[in-house]
Amino acid sequence: MDRLFPPSPAMAYLGDGLPDCRDKLASKRVLVVEDEALVSMLMEDELRDARAEILGPVPSVENALQLVEAAVSDGGISAAVLDINLGGQHVAPLADRLAALGVPFLFATGYGVNHDTGGYGRAPVLEKPFDAGRLVATVAELTFTGADAAAPLPGR
């Protein structure tokens, strides 16, 4: 099984190699940034089922940046799920802001794992369509490993 992260002592693993994430996202605030309504609703439902508090979903970089600033003063953000392309705009300005705040994030994209991540090559990439269990497991792992996973590569 190819894990996006090494095993975390905080996670118990299921038989299929995915972490058992039931309740692992309880009290975690997850920002969802996605411009396709159906995809954002599916992500929101899966993360909410894992007991995450959802911020958004928001469909644009501008809306997401506004939500991030509001969330900073209202409990913060535990992790974020970012679509790489939002209505033709790259999500890099949002990734930069989240990285500056120490918020770990992953990219969800239909463009494939080799798409431009704006210098954040360490951030996990989930290629659409992705398994809902993998989404929840990756977000849960991000909340335990922190922002190092989404740190920019040297030279950024």
JSON list of C-alpha atoms in Angstrom, two decimals:
[
{"chain": "A", "resi": 1, "resn": "MET", "atom": "CA", "xyz": [0.00, 0.00, 0.00]},
{"chain": "A", "resi": 2, "resn": "ASP", "atom": "CA", "xyz": [1.40, 3.39, -0.89]},
{"chain": "A", "resi": 3, "resn": "ARG", "atom": "CA", "xyz": [0.66, 5.74, 1.97]},
{"chain": "A", "resi": 4, "resn": "LEU", "atom": "CA", "xyz": [0.88, 9.48, 1.52]},
{"chain": "A", "resi": 5, "resn": "PHE", "atom": "CA", "xyz": [2.56, 9.71, 4.92]},
{"chain": "A", "resi": 6, "resn": "PRO", "atom": "CA", "xyz": [4.49, 7.32, 7.12]},
{"chain": "A", "resi": 7, "resn": "PRO", "atom": "CA", "xyz": [2.36, 5.64, 9.78]},
{"chain": "A", "resi": 8, "resn": "SER", "atom": "CA", "xyz": [1.51, 7.92, 12.65]},
{"chain": "A", "resi": 9, "resn": "PRO", "atom": "CA", "xyz": [1.42, 6.54, 16.18]},
{"chain": "A", "resi": 10, "resn": "ALA", "atom": "CA", "xyz": [-1.84, 8.43, 16.63]},
{"chain": "A", "resi": 11, "resn": "MET", "atom": "CA", "xyz": [-3.59, 6.39, 13.92]},
{"chain": "A", "resi": 12, "resn": "ALA", "atom": "CA", "xyz": [-5.02, 2.88, 14.01]},
{"chain": "A", "resi": 13, "resn": "TYR", "atom": "CA", "xyz": [-5.09, 1.18, 10.61]},
{"chain": "A", "resi": 14, "resn": "LEU", "atom": "CA", "xyz": [-7.93, -0.71, 8.99]},
{"chain": "A", "resi": 15, "resn": "GLY", "atom": "CA", "xyz": [-7.49, -3.96, 7.05]},
{"chain": "A", "resi": 16, "resn": "ASP", "atom": "CA", "xyz": [-7.28, -2.16, 3.69]},
{"chain": "A", "resi": 17, "resn": "GLY", "atom": "CA", "xyz": [-4.31, -0.08, 4.86]},
{"chain": "A", "resi": 18, "resn": "LEU", "atom": "CA", "xyz": [-6.28, 3.13, 5.35]},
{"chain": "A", "resi": 19, "resn": "PRO", "atom": "CA", "xyz": [-6.31, 4.66, 8.82]},
{"chain": "A", "resi": 20, "resn": "ASP", "atom": "CA", "xyz": [-9.42, 4.20, 10.93]},
{"chain": "A", "resi": 21, "resn": "CYS", "atom": "CA", "xyz": [-10.56, 7.82, 10.91]},
{"chain": "A", "resi": 22, "resn": "ARG", "atom": "CA", "xyz": [-13.83, 7.50, 12.75]},
{"chain": "A", "resi": 23, "resn": "ASP", "atom": "CA", "xyz": [-13.91, 10.45, 15.08]},
{"chain": "A", "resi": 24, "resn": "LYS", "atom": "CA", "xyz": [-10.29, 11.39, 14.26]},
{"chain": "A", "resi": 25, "resn": "LEU", "atom": "CA", "xyz": [-11.51, 14.71, 12.89]},
{"chain": "A", "resi": 26, "resn": "ALA", "atom": "CA", "xyz": [-13.70, 15.55, 15.88]},
{"chain": "A", "resi": 27, "resn": "SER", "atom": "CA", "xyz": [-13.14, 19.20, 16.81]},
{"chain": "A", "resi": 28, "resn": "LYS", "atom": "CA", "xyz": [-10.93, 19.74, 13.73]},
{"chain": "A", "resi": 29, "resn": "ARG", "atom": "CA", "xyz": [-11.78, 22.69, 11.48]},
{"chain": "A", "resi": 30, "resn": "VAL", "atom": "CA", "xyz": [-11.30, 21.82, 7.80]},
{"chain": "A", "resi": 31, "resn": "LEU", "atom": "CA", "xyz": [-11.41, 24.40, 5.03]},
{"chain": "A", "resi": 32, "resn": "VAL", "atom": "CA", "xyz": [-12.85, 23.06, 1.76]},
{"chain": "A", "resi": 33, "resn": "VAL", "atom": "CA", "xyz": [-12.02, 25.07, -1.38]},
{"chain": "A", "resi": 34, "resn": "GLU", "atom": "CA", "xyz": [-13.66, 23.63, -4.49]},
{"chain": "A", "resi": 35, "resn": "ASP", "atom": "CA", "xyz": [-15.46, 25.29, -7.42]},
{"chain": "A", "resi": 36, "resn": "GLU", "atom": "CA", "xyz": [-17.49, 22.27, -8.54]},
{"chain": "A", "resi": 37, "resn": "ALA", "atom": "CA", "xyz": [-20.63, 22.22, -6.40]},
{"chain": "A", "resi": 38, "resn": "LEU", "atom": "CA", "xyz": [-21.21, 18.46, -6.48]},
{"chain": "A", "resi": 39, "resn": "VAL", "atom": "CA", "xyz": [-17.58, 17.67, -5.62]},
{"chain": "A", "resi": 40, "resn": "SER", "atom": "CA", "xyz": [-17.58, 20.19, -2.77]},
{"chain": "A", "resi": 41, "resn": "MET", "atom": "CA", "xyz": [-20.81, 18.73, -1.35]},
{"chain": "A", "resi": 42, "resn": "LEU", "atom": "CA", "xyz": [-19.37, 15.21, -1.45]},
{"chain": "A", "resi": 43, "resn": "MET", "atom": "CA", "xyz": [-16.17, 16.33, 0.29]},
{"chain": "A", "resi": 44, "resn": "GLU", "atom": "CA", "xyz": [-18.17, 18.25, 2.87]},
{"chain": "A", "resi": 45, "resn": "ASP", "atom": "CA", "xyz": [-20.41, 15.23, 3.59]},
{"chain": "A", "resi": 46, "resn": "GLU", "atom": "CA", "xyz": [-17.48, 12.82, 4.00]},
{"chain": "A", "resi": 47, "resn": "LEU", "atom": "CA", "xyz": [-15.50, 15.13, 6.25]},
{"chain": "A", "resi": 48, "resn": "ARG", "atom": "CA", "xyz": [-18.58, 15.99, 8.31]},
{"chain": "A", "resi": 49, "resn": "ASP", "atom": "CA", "xyz": [-19.29, 12.25, 8.72]},
{"chain": "A", "resi": 50, "resn": "ALA", "atom": "CA", "xyz": [-15.79, 12.01, 10.24]},
{"chain": "A", "resi": 51, "resn": "ARG", "atom": "CA", "xyz": [-16.96, 14.72, 12.68]},
{"chain": "A", "resi": 52, "resn": "ALA", "atom": "CA", "xyz": [-14.95, 17.61, 11.20]},
{"chain": "A", "resi": 53, "resn": "GLU", "atom": "CA", "xyz": [-16.27, 21.14, 11.38]},
{"chain": "A", "resi": 54, "resn": "ILE", "atom": "CA", "xyz": [-16.35, 22.39, 7.79]},
{"chain": "A", "resi": 55, "resn": "LEU", "atom": "CA", "xyz": [-15.32, 25.91, 6.81]},
{"chain": "A", "resi": 56, "resn": "GLY", "atom": "CA", "xyz": [-16.83, 26.64, 3.42]},
{"chain": "A", "resi": 57, "resn": "PRO", "atom": "CA", "xyz": [-16.94, 25.17, 0.96]},
{"chain": "A", "resi": 58, "resn": "VAL", "atom": "CA", "xyz": [-15.83, 28.19, -1.04]},
{"chain": "A", "resi": 59, "resn": "PRO", "atom": "CA", "xyz": [-15.46, 28.32, -4.85]},
{"chain": "A", "resi": 60, "resn": "SER", "atom": "CA", "xyz": [-12.76, 30.97, -5.36]},
{"chain": "A", "resi": 61, "resn": "VAL", "atom": "CA", "xyz": [-9.37, 32.10, -4.12]},
{"chain": "A", "resi": 62, "resn": "GLU", "atom": "CA", "xyz": [-10.80, 35.48, -3.13]},
{"chain": "A", "resi": 63, "resn": "ASN", "atom": "CA", "xyz": [-13.64, 33.95, -1.08]},
{"chain": "A", "resi": 64, "resn": "ALA", "atom": "CA", "xyz": [-11.25, 31.48, 0.51]},
{"chain": "A", "resi": 65, "resn": "LEU", "atom": "CA", "xyz": [-8.78, 34.18, 1.54]},
{"chain": "A", "resi": 66, "resn": "GLN", "atom": "CA", "xyz": [-11.62, 36.13, 3.19]},
{"chain": "A", "resi": 67, "resn": "LEU", "atom": "CA", "xyz": [-12.77, 33.01, 5.03]},
{"chain": "A", "resi": 68, "resn": "VAL", "atom": "CA", "xyz": [-9.21, 32.24, 6.16]},
{"chain": "A", "resi": 69, "resn": "GLU", "atom": "CA", "xyz": [-8.80, 35.72, 7.65]},
{"chain": "A", "resi": 70, "resn": "ALA", "atom": "CA", "xyz": [-12.13, 35.40, 9.47]},
{"chain": "A", "resi": 71, "resn": "ALA", "atom": "CA", "xyz": [-11.23, 31.91, 10.73]},
{"chain": "A", "resi": 72, "resn": "VAL", "atom": "CA", "xyz": [-7.83, 33.04, 12.05]},
{"chain": "A", "resi": 73, "resn": "SER", "atom": "CA", "xyz": [-9.57, 35.23, 14.60]},
{"chain": "A", "resi": 74, "resn": "ASP", "atom": "CA", "xyz": [-12.31, 32.69, 15.28]},
{"chain": "A", "resi": 75, "resn": "GLY", "atom": "CA", "xyz": [-10.68, 29.40, 16.26]},
{"chain": "A", "resi": 76, "resn": "GLY", "atom": "CA", "xyz": [-8.23, 28.85, 13.42]},
{"chain": "A", "resi": 77, "resn": "ILE", "atom": "CA", "xyz": [-8.03, 26.12, 10.79]},
{"chain": "A", "resi": 78, "resn": "SER", "atom": "CA", "xyz": [-6.79, 22.56, 11.37]},
{"chain": "A", "resi": 79, "resn": "ALA", "atom": "CA", "xyz": [-6.31, 21.61, 7.69]},
{"chain": "A", "resi": 80, "resn": "ALA", "atom": "CA", "xyz": [-7.48, 22.52, 4.20]},
{"chain": "A", "resi": 81, "resn": "VAL", "atom": "CA", "xyz": [-8.49, 20.73, 1.01]},
{"chain": "A", "resi": 82, "resn": "LEU", "atom": "CA", "xyz": [-7.66, 22.85, -2.05]},
{"chain": "A", "resi": 83, "resn": "ASP", "atom": "CA", "xyz": [-8.71, 22.38, -5.64]},
{"chain": "A", "resi": 84, "resn": "ILE", "atom": "CA", "xyz": [-5.69, 23.52, -7.68]},
{"chain": "A", "resi": 85, "resn": "ASN", "atom": "CA", "xyz": [-7.69, 25.36, -10.35]},
{"chain": "A", "resi": 86, "resn": "LEU", "atom": "CA", "xyz": [-10.62, 27.51, -9.24]},
{"chain": "A", "resi": 87, "resn": "GLY", "atom": "CA", "xyz": [-12.45, 28.95, -12.21]},
{"chain": "A", "resi": 88, "resn": "GLY", "atom": "CA", "xyz": [-9.21, 29.31, -14.16]},
{"chain": "A", "resi": 89, "resn": "GLN", "atom": "CA", "xyz": [-7.24, 30.78, -11.24]},
{"chain": "A", "resi": 90, "resn": "HIS", "atom": "CA", "xyz": [-4.40, 28.83, -9.60]},
{"chain": "A", "resi": 91, "resn": "VAL", "atom": "CA", "xyz": [-4.84, 28.34, -5.85]},
{"chain": "A", "resi": 92, "resn": "ALA", "atom": "CA", "xyz": [-1.21, 29.32, -5.09]},
{"chain": "A", "resi": 93, "resn": "PRO", "atom": "CA", "xyz": [-2.04, 32.63, -3.31]},
{"chain": "A", "resi": 94, "resn": "LEU", "atom": "CA", "xyz": [-4.25, 30.72, -0.90]},
{"chain": "A", "resi": 95, "resn": "ALA", "atom": "CA", "xyz": [-1.63, 27.99, -0.42]},
{"chain": "A", "resi": 96, "resn": "ASP", "atom": "CA", "xyz": [0.92, 30.73, 0.35]},
{"chain": "A", "resi": 97, "resn": "ARG", "atom": "CA", "xyz": [-1.34, 32.24, 3.01]},
{"chain": "A", "resi": 98, "resn": "LEU", "atom": "CA", "xyz": [-2.12, 28.89, 4.61]},
{"chain": "A", "resi": 99, "resn": "ALA", "atom": "CA", "xyz": [1.58, 27.97, 4.67]},
{"chain": "A", "resi": 100, "resn": "ALA", "atom": "CA", "xyz": [2.39, 31.32, 6.32]},
{"chain": "A", "resi": 101, "resn": "LEU", "atom": "CA", "xyz": [-0.21, 30.53, 8.99]},
{"chain": "A", "resi": 102, "resn": "GLY", "atom": "CA", "xyz": [1.15, 27.00, 9.51]},
{"chain": "A", "resi": 103, "resn": "VAL", "atom": "CA", "xyz": [-2.06, 25.36, 8.24]},
{"chain": "A", "resi": 104, "resn": "PRO", "atom": "CA", "xyz": [-1.45, 21.99, 6.55]},
{"chain": "A", "resi": 105, "resn": "PHE", "atom": "CA", "xyz": [-3.25, 21.40, 3.25]},
{"chain": "A", "resi": 106, "resn": "LEU", "atom": "CA", "xyz": [-3.68, 18.93, 0.45]},
{"chain": "A", "resi": 107, "resn": "PHE", "atom": "CA", "xyz": [-4.51, 19.43, -3.19]},
{"chain": "A", "resi": 108, "resn": "ALA", "atom": "CA", "xyz": [-7.51, 17.78, -4.82]},
{"chain": "A", "resi": 109, "resn": "THR", "atom": "CA", "xyz": [-7.24, 17.94, -8.60]},
{"chain": "A", "resi": 110, "resn": "GLY", "atom": "CA", "xyz": [-8.52, 16.49, -11.81]},
{"chain": "A", "resi": 111, "resn": "TYR", "atom": "CA", "xyz": [-5.25, 17.42, -13.52]},
{"chain": "A", "resi": 112, "resn": "GLY", "atom": "CA", "xyz": [-3.18, 14.56, -12.13]},
{"chain": "A", "resi": 113, "resn": "VAL", "atom": "CA", "xyz": [-0.45, 14.29, -9.53]},
{"chain": "A", "resi": 114, "resn": "ASN", "atom": "CA", "xyz": [2.15, 16.04, -11.71]},
{"chain": "A", "resi": 115, "resn": "HIS", "atom": "CA", "xyz": [0.18, 19.29, -12.03]},
{"chain": "A", "resi": 116, "resn": "ASP", "atom": "CA", "xyz": [1.75, 22.55, -10.86]},
{"chain": "A", "resi": 117, "resn": "THR", "atom": "CA", "xyz": [1.36, 22.79, -7.08]},
{"chain": "A", "resi": 118, "resn": "GLY", "atom": "CA", "xyz": [2.76, 26.31, -6.89]},
{"chain": "A", "resi": 119, "resn": "GLY", "atom": "CA", "xyz": [5.97, 25.14, -5.24]},
{"chain": "A", "resi": 120, "resn": "TYR", "atom": "CA", "xyz": [4.25, 22.99, -2.63]},
{"chain": "A", "resi": 121, "resn": "GLY", "atom": "CA", "xyz": [5.52, 19.64, -3.89]},
{"chain": "A", "resi": 122, "resn": "ARG", "atom": "CA", "xyz": [5.44, 18.12, -0.41]},
{"chain": "A", "resi": 123, "resn": "ALA", "atom": "CA", "xyz": [1.70, 18.66, -0.07]},
{"chain": "A", "resi": 124, "resn": "PRO", "atom": "CA", "xyz": [-0.35, 15.53, -0.69]},
{"chain": "A", "resi": 125, "resn": "VAL", "atom": "CA", "xyz": [-2.23, 15.42, -3.98]},
{"chain": "A", "resi": 126, "resn": "LEU", "atom": "CA", "xyz": [-5.48, 13.51, -4.37]},
{"chain": "A", "resi": 127, "resn": "GLU", "atom": "CA", "xyz": [-6.33, 12.92, -8.01]},
{"chain": "A", "resi": 128, "resn": "LYS", "atom": "CA", "xyz": [-10.05, 13.23, -8.81]},
{"chain": "A", "resi": 129, "resn": "PRO", "atom": "CA", "xyz": [-12.02, 11.12, -8.64]},
{"chain": "A", "resi": 130, "resn": "PHE", "atom": "CA", "xyz": [-10.63, 9.90, -5.32]},
{"chain": "A", "resi": 131, "resn": "ASP", "atom": "CA", "xyz": [-11.91, 7.51, -2.71]},
{"chain": "A", "resi": 132, "resn": "ALA", "atom": "CA", "xyz": [-13.78, 9.26, 0.11]},
{"chain": "A", "resi": 133, "resn": "GLY", "atom": "CA", "xyz": [-11.91, 7.16, 2.67]},
{"chain": "A", "resi": 134, "resn": "ARG", "atom": "CA", "xyz": [-8.59, 8.37, 1.28]},
{"chain": "A", "resi": 135, "resn": "LEU", "atom": "CA", "xyz": [-9.76, 11.99, 1.55]},
{"chain": "A", "resi": 136, "resn": "VAL", "atom": "CA", "xyz": [-10.72, 11.58, 5.20]},
{"chain": "A", "resi": 137, "resn": "ALA", "atom": "CA", "xyz": [-7.56, 9.59, 6.00]},
{"chain": "A", "resi": 138, "resn": "THR", "atom": "CA", "xyz": [-5.30, 12.18, 4.38]},
{"chain": "A", "resi": 139, "resn": "VAL", "atom": "CA", "xyz": [-6.98, 15.10, 6.12]},
{"chain": "A", "resi": 140, "resn": "ALA", "atom": "CA", "xyz": [-6.80, 13.25, 9.44]},
{"chain": "A", "resi": 141, "resn": "GLU", "atom": "CA", "xyz": [-3.11, 12.57, 8.91]},
{"chain": "A", "resi": 142, "resn": "LEU", "atom": "CA", "xyz": [-2.50, 16.23, 8.08]},
{"chain": "A", "resi": 143, "resn": "THR", "atom": "CA", "xyz": [-4.07, 17.28, 11.36]},
{"chain": "A", "resi": 144, "resn": "PHE", "atom": "CA", "xyz": [-1.53, 15.06, 13.18]},
{"chain": "A", "resi": 145, "resn": "THR", "atom": "CA", "xyz": [1.59, 15.76, 11.10]},
{"chain": "A", "resi": 146, "resn": "GLY", "atom": "CA", "xyz": [1.04, 19.50, 10.75]},
{"chain": "A", "resi": 147, "resn": "ALA", "atom": "CA", "xyz": [2.18, 22.00, 8.18]},
{"chain": "A", "resi": 148, "resn": "ASP", "atom": "CA", "xyz": [5.55, 20.39, 7.41]},
{"chain": "A", "resi": 149, "resn": "ALA", "atom": "CA", "xyz": [3.81, 18.21, 4.84]},
{"chain": "A", "resi": 150, "resn": "ALA", "atom": "CA", "xyz": [2.70, 21.31, 2.93]},
{"chain": "A", "resi": 151, "resn": "ALA", "atom": "CA", "xyz": [5.89, 23.33, 3.36]},
{"chain": "A", "resi": 152, "resn": "PRO", "atom": "CA", "xyz": [7.27, 24.77, 0.14]},
{"chain": "A", "resi": 153, "resn": "LEU", "atom": "CA", "xyz": [10.13, 22.95, -1.47]},
{"chain": "A", "resi": 154, "resn": "PRO", "atom": "CA", "xyz": [13.59, 24.59, -1.12]},
{"chain": "A", "resi": 155, "resn": "GLY", "atom": "CA", "xyz": [14.03, 27.47, -3.52]},
{"chain": "A", "resi": 156, "resn": "ARG", "atom": "CA", "xyz": [10.40, 28.60, -3.42]}
]
